[in-house]
Every structure is written in structure tokens, then in C-alpha cells.
mmCIF file of N, CA and C in Angstrom:
data_model
loop_
_atom_site.group_PDB
_atom_site.id
_atom_site.type_symbol
_atom_site.label_atom_id
_atom_site.label_comp_id
_atom_site.label_asym_id
_atom_site.label_seq_id
_atom_site.Cartn_x
_atom_site.Cartn_y
_atom_site.Cartn_z
ATOM 1 N N MET A 1 75.590 -243.144 67.100
ATOM 2 C CA MET A 1 76.776 -242.383 66.715
ATOM 3 C C MET A 1 76.603 -241.513 65.691
ATOM 4 N N SER A 2 77.248 -240.357 66.101
ATOM 5 C CA SER A 2 77.186 -239.255 65.514
ATOM 6 C C SER A 2 78.488 -238.683 65.148
ATOM 7 N N SER A 3 78.853 -238.621 63.936
ATOM 8 C CA SER A 3 80.084 -237.905 63.421
ATOM 9 C C SER A 3 81.268 -238.966 64.051
ATOM 10 N N GLY A 4 81.189 -239.990 64.111
ATOM 11 C CA GLY A 4 81.889 -240.722 64.372
ATOM 12 C C GLY A 4 82.259 -241.156 65.897
ATOM 13 N N LYS A 5 81.294 -240.474 66.752
ATOM 14 C CA LYS A 5 81.470 -240.503 68.413
ATOM 15 C C LYS A 5 80.159 -241.106 68.858
ATOM 16 N N VAL A 6 80.466 -241.740 69.953
ATOM 17 C CA VAL A 6 79.440 -242.336 70.876
ATOM 18 C C VAL A 6 78.803 -241.603 71.605
ATOM 19 N N GLN A 7 77.929 -241.706 71.471
ATOM 20 C CA GLN A 7 76.693 -240.664 72.590
ATOM 21 C C GLN A 7 76.013 -241.405 73.359
ATOM 22 N N ARG A 8 76.090 -241.018 74.440
ATOM 23 C CA ARG A 8 75.279 -241.935 75.471
ATOM 24 C C ARG A 8 74.196 -241.232 75.550
ATOM 25 N N GLN A 9 73.212 -241.931 75.930
ATOM 26 C CA GLN A 9 72.037 -241.194 76.574
ATOM 27 C C GLN A 9 71.236 -241.764 77.644
ATOM 28 N N CYS A 10 70.579 -241.496 78.672
ATOM 29 C CA CYS A 10 70.033 -242.111 79.712
ATOM 30 C C CYS A 10 68.887 -241.550 80.118
ATOM 31 N N ILE A 11 67.736 -242.557 80.034
ATOM 32 C CA ILE A 11 66.280 -241.800 80.594
ATOM 33 C C ILE A 11 65.963 -242.032 81.931
ATOM 34 N N GLN A 12 66.047 -241.290 82.429
ATOM 35 C CA GLN A 12 65.074 -241.778 84.026
ATOM 36 C C GLN A 12 63.853 -241.270 84.352
ATOM 37 N N ARG A 13 63.447 -241.939 85.269
ATOM 38 C CA ARG A 13 61.684 -241.841 85.816
ATOM 39 C C ARG A 13 62.095 -241.631 87.281
ATOM 40 N N ARG A 14 61.151 -241.077 87.697
ATOM 41 C CA ARG A 14 61.202 -241.044 88.976
ATOM 42 C C ARG A 14 60.696 -242.715 89.575
ATOM 43 N N GLN A 15 61.461 -242.654 90.954
ATOM 44 C CA GLN A 15 61.217 -243.923 91.766
ATOM 45 C C GLN A 15 59.999 -244.076 92.288
ATOM 46 N N CYS A 16 59.292 -245.133 92.234
ATOM 47 C CA CYS A 16 57.758 -245.472 92.320
ATOM 48 C C CYS A 16 57.515 -246.916 93.088
ATOM 49 N N LYS A 17 57.367 -246.962 94.016
ATOM 50 C CA LYS A 17 57.527 -248.947 94.644
ATOM 51 C C LYS A 17 55.897 -248.974 94.302
ATOM 52 N N TRP A 18 55.819 -250.023 93.709
ATOM 53 C CA TRP A 18 53.888 -250.353 93.428
ATOM 54 C C TRP A 18 54.050 -251.844 94.033
ATOM 55 N N SER A 19 54.311 -252.003 95.056
ATOM 56 C CA SER A 19 54.771 -253.228 96.059
ATOM 57 C C SER A 19 52.959 -253.619 95.706
ATOM 58 N N ILE A 20 52.464 -253.139 96.313
ATOM 59 C CA ILE A 20 50.687 -253.593 96.339
ATOM 60 C C ILE A 20 50.528 -254.155 95.082
ATOM 61 N N THR A 21 50.639 -253.425 93.849
ATOM 62 C CA THR A 21 50.110 -253.915 92.466
ATOM 63 C C THR A 21 50.655 -255.547 92.643
ATOM 64 N N TYR A 22 51.776 -255.593 92.730
ATOM 65 C CA TYR A 22 52.230 -256.930 93.094
ATOM 66 C C TYR A 22 51.632 -258.200 93.607
ATOM 67 N N THR A 23 51.394 -257.739 94.757
ATOM 68 C CA THR A 23 51.017 -258.523 95.504
ATOM 69 C C THR A 23 49.533 -259.005 95.358
ATOM 70 N N LEU A 24 48.810 -258.018 94.405
ATOM 71 C CA LEU A 24 47.179 -258.274 94.301
ATOM 72 C C LEU A 24 47.330 -258.996 92.733
ATOM 73 N N LEU A 25 48.493 -258.729 92.091
ATOM 74 C CA LEU A 25 48.332 -259.371 90.716
ATOM 75 C C LEU A 25 48.553 -261.031 90.957
ATOM 76 N N GLY A 26 48.207 -261.843 89.717
ATOM 77 C CA GLY A 26 47.997 -263.065 90.159
ATOM 78 C C GLY A 26 47.098 -263.819 90.631
ATOM 79 N N ARG A 27 45.994 -263.060 91.344
ATOM 80 C CA ARG A 27 44.976 -263.365 92.279
ATOM 81 C C ARG A 27 44.138 -264.176 91.336
ATOM 82 N N PRO A 28 43.278 -265.038 91.735
ATOM 83 C CA PRO A 28 42.412 -265.776 90.867
ATOM 84 C C PRO A 28 41.236 -264.510 90.814
ATOM 85 N N TYR A 29 40.545 -264.557 89.820
ATOM 86 C CA TYR A 29 39.354 -263.919 89.473
ATOM 87 C C TYR A 29 38.394 -264.037 90.654
ATOM 88 N N ASP A 30 37.527 -262.882 90.802
ATOM 89 C CA ASP A 30 36.607 -263.062 91.830
ATOM 90 C C ASP A 30 35.240 -263.057 91.036
ATOM 91 N N TYR A 31 34.628 -263.955 90.430
ATOM 92 C CA TYR A 31 33.053 -264.178 90.129
ATOM 93 C C TYR A 31 32.248 -263.549 90.921
ATOM 94 N N HIS A 32 32.761 -263.324 92.425
ATOM 95 C CA HIS A 32 31.461 -262.783 93.393
ATOM 96 C C HIS A 32 31.291 -261.425 93.329
ATOM 97 N N TYR A 33 32.544 -260.803 92.829
ATOM 98 C CA TYR A 33 32.709 -259.111 92.994
ATOM 99 C C TYR A 33 32.715 -259.160 94.440
ATOM 100 N N ALA A 34 33.453 -259.659 95.471
ATOM 101 C CA ALA A 34 33.197 -259.294 96.870
ATOM 102 C C ALA A 34 34.369 -258.529 96.967
ATOM 103 N N PRO A 35 34.296 -257.680 98.231
ATOM 104 C CA PRO A 35 35.762 -256.820 98.590
ATOM 105 C C PRO A 35 36.549 -257.869 99.086
ATOM 106 N N GLY A 36 37.624 -257.923 99.177
ATOM 107 C CA GLY A 36 38.524 -258.697 99.822
ATOM 108 C C GLY A 36 39.816 -259.010 98.710
ATOM 109 N N ASP A 37 41.118 -259.449 99.536
ATOM 110 C CA ASP A 37 41.931 -259.770 98.702
ATOM 111 C C ASP A 37 42.193 -261.339 98.168
ATOM 112 N N SER A 38 41.506 -261.765 98.599
ATOM 113 C CA SER A 38 42.118 -263.529 98.028
ATOM 114 C C SER A 38 41.628 -263.581 96.912
ATOM 115 N N GLN A 39 40.715 -262.871 96.352
ATOM 116 C CA GLN A 39 40.124 -263.038 94.945
ATOM 117 C C GLN A 39 40.351 -261.585 94.545
ATOM 118 N N ILE A 40 40.248 -261.474 93.581
ATOM 119 C CA ILE A 40 40.411 -259.896 92.719
ATOM 120 C C ILE A 40 39.581 -259.829 91.294
ATOM 121 N N TYR A 41 39.178 -258.446 90.855
ATOM 122 C CA TYR A 41 38.500 -258.645 89.609
ATOM 123 C C TYR A 41 38.600 -257.169 89.295
ATOM 124 N N CYS A 42 38.921 -256.747 88.076
ATOM 125 C CA CYS A 42 39.518 -256.012 87.440
ATOM 126 C C CYS A 42 39.285 -254.355 87.852
ATOM 127 N N SER A 43 37.919 -253.903 88.299
ATOM 128 C CA SER A 43 37.734 -252.669 88.475
ATOM 129 C C SER A 43 38.234 -252.626 90.244
ATOM 130 N N GLU A 44 37.957 -253.458 90.882
ATOM 131 C CA GLU A 44 38.927 -253.717 92.420
ATOM 132 C C GLU A 44 40.266 -253.593 92.257
ATOM 133 N N LEU A 45 41.088 -254.316 91.343
ATOM 134 C CA LEU A 45 42.502 -254.111 91.128
ATOM 135 C C LEU A 45 42.447 -252.694 91.308
ATOM 136 N N VAL A 46 42.019 -251.977 90.113
ATOM 137 C CA VAL A 46 42.299 -250.258 89.944
ATOM 138 C C VAL A 46 42.200 -249.482 91.222
ATOM 139 N N TYR A 47 41.023 -249.738 91.905
ATOM 140 C CA TYR A 47 40.754 -248.976 93.028
ATOM 141 C C TYR A 47 41.380 -249.114 93.846
ATOM 142 N N LYS A 48 41.877 -250.642 94.518
ATOM 143 C CA LYS A 48 42.695 -250.894 95.410
ATOM 144 C C LYS A 48 44.347 -250.282 95.496
ATOM 145 N N VAL A 49 44.716 -250.351 94.189
ATOM 146 C CA VAL A 49 46.084 -249.896 93.914
ATOM 147 C C VAL A 49 46.133 -248.205 94.025
ATOM 148 N N ALA A 50 45.041 -248.046 93.391
ATOM 149 C CA ALA A 50 45.171 -246.259 93.593
ATOM 150 C C ALA A 50 44.791 -245.883 95.028
ATOM 151 N N GLU A 51 44.141 -246.522 96.001
ATOM 152 C CA GLU A 51 44.230 -246.215 97.216
ATOM 153 C C GLU A 51 45.132 -246.632 98.113
ATOM 154 N N ARG A 52 45.523 -247.883 98.109
ATOM 155 C CA ARG A 52 46.644 -248.189 99.138
ATOM 156 C C ARG A 52 48.096 -247.386 98.444
ATOM 157 N N GLN A 53 48.199 -247.336 97.020
ATOM 158 C CA GLN A 53 49.603 -246.729 97.052
ATOM 159 C C GLN A 53 49.400 -245.038 96.661
ATOM 160 N N LEU A 54 48.476 -244.637 96.372
ATOM 161 C CA LEU A 54 48.267 -243.062 96.219
ATOM 162 C C LEU A 54 47.364 -242.211 97.330
ATOM 163 N N GLY A 55 46.908 -243.214 97.930
ATOM 164 C CA GLY A 55 45.820 -242.560 98.812
ATOM 165 C C GLY A 55 44.440 -241.541 98.496
ATOM 166 N N VAL A 56 44.533 -242.381 96.851
ATOM 167 C CA VAL A 56 43.328 -241.856 96.479
ATOM 168 C C VAL A 56 42.065 -242.565 96.099
ATOM 169 N N LYS A 57 41.204 -241.928 96.362
ATOM 170 C CA LYS A 57 39.936 -242.854 96.274
ATOM 171 C C LYS A 57 39.270 -242.988 94.722
ATOM 172 N N VAL A 58 39.706 -243.879 93.605
ATOM 173 C CA VAL A 58 39.000 -243.255 92.869
ATOM 174 C C VAL A 58 37.906 -244.106 92.128
ATOM 175 N N GLY A 59 36.698 -243.628 92.526
ATOM 176 C CA GLY A 59 35.644 -244.390 92.050
ATOM 177 C C GLY A 59 34.418 -244.724 93.257
ATOM 178 N N ILE A 60 33.407 -244.849 92.739
ATOM 179 C CA ILE A 60 32.396 -244.729 93.795
ATOM 180 C C ILE A 60 31.590 -246.016 93.934
ATOM 181 N N TRP A 61 31.411 -246.938 95.152
ATOM 182 C CA TRP A 61 31.051 -248.150 95.212
ATOM 183 C C TRP A 61 29.295 -248.380 95.121
ATOM 184 N N ASP A 62 28.728 -249.324 94.518
ATOM 185 C CA ASP A 62 27.394 -249.436 94.555
ATOM 186 C C ASP A 62 27.105 -250.334 95.096
ATOM 187 N N LYS A 63 25.882 -251.155 95.349
ATOM 188 C CA LYS A 63 25.636 -252.007 96.005
ATOM 189 C C LYS A 63 24.873 -252.718 94.617
ATOM 190 N N LEU A 64 25.132 -253.963 94.791
ATOM 191 C CA LEU A 64 24.901 -255.137 93.782
ATOM 192 C C LEU A 64 23.333 -254.763 93.258
ATOM 193 N N GLY A 65 22.333 -254.343 94.387
ATOM 194 C CA GLY A 65 20.976 -254.440 94.133
ATOM 195 C C GLY A 65 20.592 -252.797 93.612
ATOM 196 N N ASP A 66 21.793 -252.048 93.588
ATOM 197 C CA ASP A 66 21.459 -250.835 93.022
ATOM 198 C C ASP A 66 21.929 -250.776 91.723
ATOM 199 N N LEU A 67 22.341 -252.159 90.914
ATOM 200 C CA LEU A 67 22.990 -251.898 89.769
ATOM 201 C C LEU A 67 21.947 -252.618 88.553
ATOM 202 N N ASN A 68 22.392 -253.205 87.803
ATOM 203 C CA ASN A 68 21.115 -253.805 86.596
ATOM 204 C C ASN A 68 21.700 -255.353 86.945
ATOM 205 N N TRP A 69 21.278 -255.998 87.704
ATOM 206 C CA TRP A 69 21.723 -257.280 88.412
ATOM 207 C C TRP A 69 20.863 -258.438 87.842
ATOM 208 N N LYS A 70 19.424 -257.994 87.182
ATOM 209 C CA LYS A 70 18.345 -258.926 87.058
ATOM 210 C C LYS A 70 18.837 -259.494 85.759
ATOM 211 N N PRO A 71 19.248 -259.241 84.713
ATOM 212 C CA PRO A 71 19.590 -260.287 83.657
ATOM 213 C C PRO A 71 20.576 -261.378 83.988
ATOM 214 N N TRP A 72 21.602 -261.123 84.667
ATOM 215 C CA TRP A 72 22.374 -262.012 85.322
ATOM 216 C C TRP A 72 22.048 -262.908 86.792
ATOM 217 N N GLU A 73 20.990 -262.674 86.951
ATOM 218 C CA GLU A 73 20.172 -263.427 88.353
ATOM 219 C C GLU A 73 20.615 -264.629 88.257
ATOM 220 N N LYS A 74 20.412 -265.485 87.280
ATOM 221 C CA LYS A 74 20.287 -267.000 87.403
ATOM 222 C C LYS A 74 22.179 -267.206 87.542
ATOM 223 N N PHE A 75 22.920 -266.654 86.786
ATOM 224 C CA PHE A 75 24.419 -266.517 86.850
ATOM 225 C C PHE A 75 25.034 -266.417 88.589
ATOM 226 N N ILE A 76 24.395 -265.228 89.003
ATOM 227 C CA ILE A 76 24.332 -264.802 90.367
ATOM 228 C C ILE A 76 24.195 -266.057 91.473
ATOM 229 N N ARG A 77 22.867 -266.445 91.488
ATOM 230 C CA ARG A 77 22.512 -267.430 92.072
ATOM 231 C C ARG A 77 23.421 -268.783 91.852
ATOM 232 N N GLU A 78 24.065 -269.094 90.599
ATOM 233 C CA GLU A 78 24.711 -270.491 90.751
ATOM 234 C C GLU A 78 25.852 -270.420 91.598
ATOM 235 N N ILE A 79 26.731 -268.832 91.527
ATOM 236 C CA ILE A 79 28.042 -268.915 92.174
ATOM 237 C C ILE A 79 27.462 -268.635 93.748
ATOM 238 N N GLU A 80 26.487 -267.997 94.047
ATOM 239 C CA GLU A 80 26.105 -267.626 95.533
ATOM 240 C C GLU A 80 25.310 -268.444 96.055
ATOM 241 N N ASP A 81 25.069 -270.024 95.757
ATOM 242 C CA ASP A 81 24.391 -270.836 96.283
ATOM 243 C C ASP A 81 23.128 -270.778 96.603
ATOM 244 N N GLY A 82 22.646 -269.966 95.398
ATOM 245 C CA GLY A 82 20.830 -269.506 95.535
ATOM 246 C C GLY A 82 20.687 -268.311 95.857
ATOM 247 N N GLN A 83 21.743 -267.863 96.802
ATOM 248 C CA GLN A 83 21.674 -266.511 97.420
ATOM 249 C C GLN A 83 21.675 -265.021 96.648
ATOM 250 N N LEU A 84 20.927 -263.566 96.531
ATOM 251 C CA LEU A 84 21.162 -262.846 95.981
ATOM 252 C C LEU A 84 21.732 -261.693 96.969
ATOM 253 N N PRO A 85 23.270 -261.335 96.939
ATOM 254 C CA PRO A 85 23.605 -260.620 97.797
ATOM 255 C C PRO A 85 23.725 -259.190 97.469
ATOM 256 N N LEU A 86 22.400 -258.508 97.457
ATOM 257 C CA LEU A 86 22.391 -257.337 96.860
ATOM 258 C C LEU A 86 22.704 -256.526 97.723
ATOM 259 N N ASP A 87 23.167 -256.504 98.930
ATOM 260 C CA ASP A 87 23.905 -255.355 99.806
ATOM 261 C C ASP A 87 25.292 -255.522 99.580
ATOM 262 N N ARG A 88 25.647 -256.324 98.945
ATOM 263 C CA ARG A 88 27.167 -256.294 98.421
ATOM 264 C C ARG A 88 27.807 -255.294 97.722
ATOM 265 N N PRO A 89 28.759 -254.515 98.605
ATOM 266 C CA PRO A 89 29.610 -253.340 97.480
ATOM 267 C C PRO A 89 30.176 -253.967 96.526
ATOM 268 N N MET A 90 30.239 -252.949 95.264
ATOM 269 C CA MET A 90 30.563 -253.565 94.003
ATOM 270 C C MET A 90 31.611 -252.035 93.773
ATOM 271 N N ILE A 91 32.902 -252.181 92.802
ATOM 272 C CA ILE A 91 33.127 -251.268 92.743
ATOM 273 C C ILE A 91 33.513 -251.716 90.857
ATOM 274 N N THR A 92 32.561 -250.803 89.997
ATOM 275 C CA THR A 92 32.535 -250.967 88.452
ATOM 276 C C THR A 92 33.156 -250.108 87.756
ATOM 277 N N PRO A 93 33.289 -250.709 86.538
ATOM 278 C CA PRO A 93 34.077 -249.789 85.577
ATOM 279 C C PRO A 93 33.503 -248.212 85.788
ATOM 280 N N VAL A 94 31.895 -248.426 85.535
ATOM 281 C CA VAL A 94 31.078 -246.861 85.559
ATOM 282 C C VAL A 94 31.475 -246.178 86.942
ATOM 283 N N GLY A 95 31.266 -246.991 88.009
ATOM 284 C CA GLY A 95 31.880 -246.377 89.290
ATOM 285 C C GLY A 95 33.488 -245.654 89.048
ATOM 286 N N LEU A 96 34.483 -246.450 88.610
ATOM 287 C CA LEU A 96 35.348 -245.599 88.580
ATOM 288 C C LEU A 96 35.764 -244.596 87.795
ATOM 289 N N THR A 97 34.539 -244.291 86.770
ATOM 290 C CA THR A 97 34.503 -242.947 86.220
ATOM 291 C C THR A 97 33.684 -241.729 86.652
ATOM 292 N N ARG A 98 32.925 -242.461 87.977
ATOM 293 C CA ARG A 98 32.147 -241.307 88.505
ATOM 294 C C ARG A 98 32.996 -240.845 89.910
ATOM 295 N N SER A 99 34.033 -240.782 89.882
ATOM 296 C CA SER A 99 35.049 -240.349 90.882
ATOM 297 C C SER A 99 35.310 -238.940 90.024
ATOM 298 N N PRO A 100 35.287 -238.108 91.265
ATOM 299 C CA PRO A 100 36.024 -236.465 90.790
ATOM 300 C C PRO A 100 37.423 -236.669 90.614
ATOM 301 N N GLU A 101 37.835 -237.675 90.929
ATOM 302 C CA GLU A 101 39.329 -237.952 90.542
ATOM 303 C C GLU A 101 39.879 -237.564 89.363
ATOM 304 N N VAL A 102 38.931 -238.402 88.701
ATOM 305 C CA VAL A 102 39.192 -239.209 87.458
ATOM 306 C C VAL A 102 38.753 -238.012 86.179
ATOM 307 N N VAL A 103 39.697 -237.491 85.333
ATOM 308 C CA VAL A 103 39.169 -236.685 84.174
ATOM 309 C C VAL A 103 39.040 -237.666 82.757
ATOM 310 N N ARG A 104 37.935 -237.304 82.086
ATOM 311 C CA ARG A 104 37.854 -238.154 80.642
ATOM 312 C C ARG A 104 39.115 -237.561 79.711
ATOM 313 N N VAL A 105 39.987 -237.982 78.984
ATOM 314 C CA VAL A 105 40.990 -237.590 78.018
ATOM 315 C C VAL A 105 40.381 -237.362 76.941
ATOM 316 N N TYR A 106 39.890 -238.910 76.338
ATOM 317 C CA TYR A 106 39.575 -239.184 75.110
ATOM 318 C C TYR A 106 38.283 -240.520 74.926
ATOM 319 N N PRO A 107 37.222 -240.053 74.152
ATOM 320 C CA PRO A 107 37.039 -239.056 73.377
ATOM 321 C C PRO A 107 36.818 -237.204 74.266
ATOM 322 N N ARG A 108 37.037 -236.215 73.996
ATOM 323 C CA ARG A 108 37.292 -235.464 74.751
ATOM 324 C C ARG A 108 35.606 -234.888 74.762
ATOM 325 N N ALA A 109 35.225 -234.281 75.885
ATOM 326 C CA ALA A 109 33.895 -234.064 76.405
ATOM 327 C C ALA A 109 33.748 -232.893 75.785
ATOM 328 N N GLU A 110 32.091 -232.320 75.079
ATOM 329 C CA GLU A 110 32.063 -231.133 74.426
ATOM 330 C C GLU A 110 31.129 -230.402 75.085
#
């Protein structure tokens, strides 16, 4: 209220349908880090939402064997029934940052 008069304010935003986000949320966490939609992990969710909703591929996929997997070998073998799926493609947080579609905003690069 200002000077005894009721002021009405309205905030609007662009209509955006994020249906794919809602279909992926709530899925079990994917400890296998395998591509697919039945289970999902954090970086995979970001990648899939951007790709499916915006048509933008934000990230570079790596094979497990190209990553620093050796410290996690015991855990990987436990969840993979003794196997090492070194050819499995994975999107990692670092892979997301290596996209030409992503710009660092903080801290600013000097």
C-alpha cells in the first residue's frame, strides 16, 4: 500500500515446459553410472535435461577407463559382479564443464 491505495504487482516469466525433468526426478541413484533412464546420477540428469529440453549437448562423455577409476576399483567390482566396465560411457561434473556451451561465471577466469 502506498498513500492508502492498493497497488497490484505482477511478476511474469516465460512459459517453459520441463516435463522431461519431472519424468527423471525421483529415479533411484545410478551407482553403476550407466547411460539409461531407469536409474540416474547427478551429471547425467543435468546432461539429459539440457539435451532433451533445450537441444543442447552440455558436456563431453568419457569412458570409465579414461578416468581415474583405480582408487575405486574394489567398489566398482562389487557393484559390477567382479567386472570392470572400462568402455562404459559416463558424463562427469568435469565433463559438463568441458562443454563449449558452458561459460564459467564465478570465480571469473583471469
